[in-house]
One Martini backbone bead per residue (centre of mass of N, CA, C, O) as a GRO file, in nm:
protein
  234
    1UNK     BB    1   0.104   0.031  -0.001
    2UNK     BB    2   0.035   0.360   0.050
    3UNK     BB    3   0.144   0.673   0.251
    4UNK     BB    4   0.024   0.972   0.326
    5UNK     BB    5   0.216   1.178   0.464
    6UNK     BB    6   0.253   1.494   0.652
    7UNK     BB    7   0.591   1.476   0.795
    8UNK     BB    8   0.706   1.218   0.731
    9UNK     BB    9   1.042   1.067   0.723
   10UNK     BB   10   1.049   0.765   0.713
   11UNK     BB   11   1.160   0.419   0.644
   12UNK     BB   12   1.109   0.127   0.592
   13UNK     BB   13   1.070  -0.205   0.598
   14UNK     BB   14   1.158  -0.575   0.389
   15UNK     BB   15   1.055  -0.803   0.230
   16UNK     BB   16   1.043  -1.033   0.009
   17UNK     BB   17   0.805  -1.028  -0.265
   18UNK     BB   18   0.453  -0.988  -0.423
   19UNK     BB   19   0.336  -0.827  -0.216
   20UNK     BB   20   0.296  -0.455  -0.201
   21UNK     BB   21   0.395  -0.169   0.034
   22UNK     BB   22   0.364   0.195   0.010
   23UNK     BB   23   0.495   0.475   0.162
   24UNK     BB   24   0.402   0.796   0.136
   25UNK     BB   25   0.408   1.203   0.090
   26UNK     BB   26   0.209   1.458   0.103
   27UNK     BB   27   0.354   1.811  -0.005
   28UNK     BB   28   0.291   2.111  -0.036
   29UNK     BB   29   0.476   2.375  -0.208
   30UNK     BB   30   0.361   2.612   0.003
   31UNK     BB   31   0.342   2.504   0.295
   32UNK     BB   32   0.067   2.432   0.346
   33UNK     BB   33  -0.273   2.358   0.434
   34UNK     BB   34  -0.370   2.145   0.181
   35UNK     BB   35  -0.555   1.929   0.083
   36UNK     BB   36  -0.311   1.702   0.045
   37UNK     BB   37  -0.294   1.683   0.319
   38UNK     BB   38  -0.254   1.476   0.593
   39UNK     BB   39  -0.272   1.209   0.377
   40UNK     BB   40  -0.369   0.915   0.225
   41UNK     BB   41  -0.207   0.669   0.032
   42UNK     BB   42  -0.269   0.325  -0.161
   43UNK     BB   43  -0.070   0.061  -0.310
   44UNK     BB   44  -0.120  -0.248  -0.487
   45UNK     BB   45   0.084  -0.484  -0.593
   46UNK     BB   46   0.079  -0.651  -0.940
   47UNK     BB   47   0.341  -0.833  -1.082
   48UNK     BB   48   0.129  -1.090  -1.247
   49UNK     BB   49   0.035  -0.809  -1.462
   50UNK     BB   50   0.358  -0.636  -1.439
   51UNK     BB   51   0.623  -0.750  -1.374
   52UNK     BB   52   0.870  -0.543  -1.509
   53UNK     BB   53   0.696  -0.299  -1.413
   54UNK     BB   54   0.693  -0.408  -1.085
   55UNK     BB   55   1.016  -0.394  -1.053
   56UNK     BB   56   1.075  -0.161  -1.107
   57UNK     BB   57   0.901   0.034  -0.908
   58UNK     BB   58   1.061  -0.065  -0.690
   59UNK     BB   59   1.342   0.010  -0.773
   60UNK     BB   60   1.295   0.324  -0.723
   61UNK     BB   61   1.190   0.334  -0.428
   62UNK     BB   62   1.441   0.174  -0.298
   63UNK     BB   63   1.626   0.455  -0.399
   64UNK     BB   64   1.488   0.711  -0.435
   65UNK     BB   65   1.325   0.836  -0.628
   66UNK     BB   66   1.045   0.967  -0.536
   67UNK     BB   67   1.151   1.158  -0.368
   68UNK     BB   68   1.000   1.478  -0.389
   69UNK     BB   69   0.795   1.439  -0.605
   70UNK     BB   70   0.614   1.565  -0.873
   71UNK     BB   71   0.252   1.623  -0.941
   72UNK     BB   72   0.266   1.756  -1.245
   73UNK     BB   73   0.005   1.546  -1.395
   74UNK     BB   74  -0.336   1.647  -1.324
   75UNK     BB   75  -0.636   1.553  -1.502
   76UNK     BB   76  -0.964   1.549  -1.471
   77UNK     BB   77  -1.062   1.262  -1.612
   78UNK     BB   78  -0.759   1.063  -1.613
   79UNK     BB   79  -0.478   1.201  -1.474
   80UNK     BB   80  -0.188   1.101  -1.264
   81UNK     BB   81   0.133   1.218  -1.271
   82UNK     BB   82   0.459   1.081  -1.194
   83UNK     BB   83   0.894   1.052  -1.246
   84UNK     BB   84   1.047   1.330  -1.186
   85UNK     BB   85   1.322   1.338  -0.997
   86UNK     BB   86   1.445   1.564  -0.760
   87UNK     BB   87   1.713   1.409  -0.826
   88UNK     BB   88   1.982   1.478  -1.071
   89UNK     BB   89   2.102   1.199  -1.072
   90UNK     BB   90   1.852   0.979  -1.095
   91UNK     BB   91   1.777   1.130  -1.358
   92UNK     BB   92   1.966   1.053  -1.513
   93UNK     BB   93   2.053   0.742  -1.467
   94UNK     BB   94   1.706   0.676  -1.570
   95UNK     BB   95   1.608   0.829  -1.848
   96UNK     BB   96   1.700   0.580  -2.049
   97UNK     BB   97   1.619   0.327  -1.862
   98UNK     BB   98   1.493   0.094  -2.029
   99UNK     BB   99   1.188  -0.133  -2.059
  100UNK     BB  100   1.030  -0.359  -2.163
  101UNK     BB  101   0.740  -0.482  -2.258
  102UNK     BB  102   0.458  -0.610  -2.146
  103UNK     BB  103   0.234  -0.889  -2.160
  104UNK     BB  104  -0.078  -0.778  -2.270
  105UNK     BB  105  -0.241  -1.047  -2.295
  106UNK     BB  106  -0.142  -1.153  -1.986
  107UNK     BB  107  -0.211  -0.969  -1.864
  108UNK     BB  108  -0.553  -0.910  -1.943
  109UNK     BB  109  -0.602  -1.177  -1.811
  110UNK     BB  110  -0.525  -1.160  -1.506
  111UNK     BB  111  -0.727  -0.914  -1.465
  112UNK     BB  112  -0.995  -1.107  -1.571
  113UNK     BB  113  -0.940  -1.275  -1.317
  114UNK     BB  114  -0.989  -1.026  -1.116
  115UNK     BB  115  -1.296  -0.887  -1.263
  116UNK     BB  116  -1.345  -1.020  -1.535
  117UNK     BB  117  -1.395  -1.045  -1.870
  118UNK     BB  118  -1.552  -0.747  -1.930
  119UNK     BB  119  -1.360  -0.600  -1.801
  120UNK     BB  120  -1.169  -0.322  -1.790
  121UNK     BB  121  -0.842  -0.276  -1.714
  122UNK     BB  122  -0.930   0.007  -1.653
  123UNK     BB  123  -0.959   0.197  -1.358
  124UNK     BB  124  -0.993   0.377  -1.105
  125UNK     BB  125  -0.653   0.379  -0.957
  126UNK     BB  126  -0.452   0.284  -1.132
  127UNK     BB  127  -0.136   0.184  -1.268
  128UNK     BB  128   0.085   0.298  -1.519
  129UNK     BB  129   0.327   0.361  -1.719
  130UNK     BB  130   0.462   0.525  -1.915
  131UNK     BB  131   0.511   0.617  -2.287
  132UNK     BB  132   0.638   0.683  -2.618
  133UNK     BB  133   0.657   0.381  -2.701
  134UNK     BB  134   0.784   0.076  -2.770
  135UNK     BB  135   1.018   0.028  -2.473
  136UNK     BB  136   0.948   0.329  -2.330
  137UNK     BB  137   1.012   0.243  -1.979
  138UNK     BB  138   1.127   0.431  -1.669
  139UNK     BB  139   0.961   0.630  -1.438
  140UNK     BB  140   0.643   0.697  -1.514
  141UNK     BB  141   0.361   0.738  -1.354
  142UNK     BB  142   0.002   0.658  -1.391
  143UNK     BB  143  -0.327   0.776  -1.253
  144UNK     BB  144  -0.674   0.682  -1.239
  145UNK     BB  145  -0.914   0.868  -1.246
  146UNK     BB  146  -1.208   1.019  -1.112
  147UNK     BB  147  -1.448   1.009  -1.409
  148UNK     BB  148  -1.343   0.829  -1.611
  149UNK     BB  149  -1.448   0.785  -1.956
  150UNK     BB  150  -1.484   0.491  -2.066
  151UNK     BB  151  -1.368   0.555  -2.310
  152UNK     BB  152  -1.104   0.579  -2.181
  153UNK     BB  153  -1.049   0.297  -2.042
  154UNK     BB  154  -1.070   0.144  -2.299
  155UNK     BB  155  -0.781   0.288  -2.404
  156UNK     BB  156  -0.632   0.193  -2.192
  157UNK     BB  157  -0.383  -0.035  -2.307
  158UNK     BB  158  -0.350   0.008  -2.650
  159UNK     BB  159  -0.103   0.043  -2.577
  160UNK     BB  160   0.152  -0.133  -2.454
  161UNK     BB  161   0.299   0.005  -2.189
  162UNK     BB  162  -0.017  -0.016  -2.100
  163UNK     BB  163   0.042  -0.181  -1.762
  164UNK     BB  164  -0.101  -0.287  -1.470
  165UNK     BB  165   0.094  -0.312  -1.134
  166UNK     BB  166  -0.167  -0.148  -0.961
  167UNK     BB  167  -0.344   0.007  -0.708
  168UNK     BB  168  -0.568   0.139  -0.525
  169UNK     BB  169  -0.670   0.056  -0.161
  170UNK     BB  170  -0.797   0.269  -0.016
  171UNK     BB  171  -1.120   0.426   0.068
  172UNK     BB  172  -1.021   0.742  -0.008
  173UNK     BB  173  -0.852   0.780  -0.212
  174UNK     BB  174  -1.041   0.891  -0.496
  175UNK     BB  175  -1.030   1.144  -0.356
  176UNK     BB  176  -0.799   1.260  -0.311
  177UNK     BB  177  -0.722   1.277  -0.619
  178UNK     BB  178  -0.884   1.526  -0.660
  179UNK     BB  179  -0.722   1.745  -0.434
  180UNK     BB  180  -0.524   1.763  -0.626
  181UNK     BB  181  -0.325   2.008  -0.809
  182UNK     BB  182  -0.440   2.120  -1.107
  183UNK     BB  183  -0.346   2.228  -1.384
  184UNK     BB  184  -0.288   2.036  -1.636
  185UNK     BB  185  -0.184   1.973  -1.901
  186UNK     BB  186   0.085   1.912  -2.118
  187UNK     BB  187   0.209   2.048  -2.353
  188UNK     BB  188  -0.016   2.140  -2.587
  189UNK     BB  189  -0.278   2.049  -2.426
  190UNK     BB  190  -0.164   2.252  -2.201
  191UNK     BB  191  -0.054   2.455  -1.891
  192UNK     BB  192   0.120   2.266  -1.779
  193UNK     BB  193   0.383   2.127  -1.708
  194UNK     BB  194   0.681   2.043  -1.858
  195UNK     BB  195   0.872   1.744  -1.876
  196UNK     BB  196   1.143   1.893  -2.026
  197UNK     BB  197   1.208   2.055  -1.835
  198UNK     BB  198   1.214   1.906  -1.549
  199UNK     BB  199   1.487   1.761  -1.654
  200UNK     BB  200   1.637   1.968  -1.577
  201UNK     BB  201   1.845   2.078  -1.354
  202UNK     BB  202   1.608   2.318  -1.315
  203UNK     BB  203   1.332   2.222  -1.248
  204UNK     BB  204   1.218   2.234  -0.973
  205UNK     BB  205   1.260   2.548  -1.002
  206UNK     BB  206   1.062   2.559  -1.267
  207UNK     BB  207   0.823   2.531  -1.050
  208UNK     BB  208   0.785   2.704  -0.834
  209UNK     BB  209   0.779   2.951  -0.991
  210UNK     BB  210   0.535   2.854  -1.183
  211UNK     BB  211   0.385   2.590  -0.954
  212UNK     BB  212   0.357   2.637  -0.656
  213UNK     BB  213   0.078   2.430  -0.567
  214UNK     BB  214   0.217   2.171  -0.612
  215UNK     BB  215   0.254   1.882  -0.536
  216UNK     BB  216   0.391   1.622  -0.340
  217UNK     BB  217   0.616   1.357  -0.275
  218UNK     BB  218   0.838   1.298   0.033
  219UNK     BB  219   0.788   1.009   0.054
  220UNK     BB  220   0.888   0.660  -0.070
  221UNK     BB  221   0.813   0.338   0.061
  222UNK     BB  222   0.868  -0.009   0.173
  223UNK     BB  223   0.643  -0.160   0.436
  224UNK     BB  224   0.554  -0.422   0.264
  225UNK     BB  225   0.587  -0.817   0.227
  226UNK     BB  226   0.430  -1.067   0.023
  227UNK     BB  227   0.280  -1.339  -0.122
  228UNK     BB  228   0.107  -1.360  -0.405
  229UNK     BB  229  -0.190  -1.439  -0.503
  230UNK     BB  230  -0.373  -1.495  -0.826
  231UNK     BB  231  -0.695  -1.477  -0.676
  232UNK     BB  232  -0.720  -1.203  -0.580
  233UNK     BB  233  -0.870  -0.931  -0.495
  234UNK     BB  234  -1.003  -0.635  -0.492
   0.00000   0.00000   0.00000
């Protein structure tokens, strides 16, 4: 699970295994107790969903990759976007280490029996990696926003690199989601943060600068991990 307060700055540990909690933070950017001030978010990783997916993404918390990480792109009724690190060595790093996509056949198999045969592979609060084409996941990762519609759910999945490798398992967790700071989308599509920009060894000054109300992961850590079976439900 994912555990966002504001104010947490202890990383927990893990033991090996397959189902895993991840204890996050958002702190408001301009420190005052804004909506998602403290607040707390939980993520349920489903290995095998998308083995690759979930072992990056796991790879990256354990690194403090995404500590203090921007809610960069936030989007009502489609996403919430972020995975361009705080550290600039970090970011460095993995800029480039691209990951193979997974079979998204066989995760939406796997999906398809723990929802249902007939069910979107993606609802509100999914996790899935973004991607700019086939075998190009890095590190930013999107959250499937609430009253998203059916029909961009059912389009989430047709590219290749997106698939699901957990959700949001609190029960007010979709709320949360809706009360993060929206700018709207990264250019051209809207007016929200550039993620060209925010790559620069100054990306995070202008963010400050250009979008102070921005929300933020201030730490992000795994805190419990047990051997996960394929029958679980949501």
């Amino acid at each position: 699970a994912v555990r966002c307060e504001l104010g947490q700055d202890e990383s927990g540990e893990a033991s090996e295994g397959g189902k895993s909690k991840l204890s996050s933070m958002f702190a408001r950017g301009s420190g005052d107790d804004g909506d998602a001030a403290k607040q707390s978010l939980e993520m349920l990783i489903k290995p095998y969903w998308s083995p690759m997916g979930a072992s990056r993404f796991l790879e990256l918390v354990r690194a403090g990759y995404y500590d203090g990480v921007a809610l960069n792109r936030v989007v009502p009724g489609f996403l919430m976007q972020f995975g361009i690190s705080k550290d600039v060595d970090l970011r460095r790093r993995y800029q480039g280490a691209t990951i193979a996509d997974d079979d998204a056949a066989e995760g939406r198999d796997s999906i398809r029996r723990t929802l249902g045969q007939s069910a979107s592979i993606f609802k509100p609060g999914f996790l899935s990696f973004a991607g700019s084409g086939a075998d190009s996941r890095t590190t930013e990762i999107f959250v499937v926003m609430p009253d998203t519609p059916q029909a961009q759910l059912d389009y989430f999945g047709t590219n290749s690199w997106e698939t699901p490798f957990g959700y949001l398992s609190g029960p007010s967790d979709l709320d949360l989601l809706s009360k993060i700071k929206a700018y709207g989308d990264m250019p051209p599509w809207g007016e929200g943060p550039e993620s060209s920009r925010i790559y620069q060894d100054d990306g995070y000054e202008y963010l400050a600068e250009n979008f102070p109300e921005l929300d933020y992961i201030s730490k992000c850590y795994v805190v419990d991990e047990q051997t996960e079976l394929a029958g679980d439900e949501l």
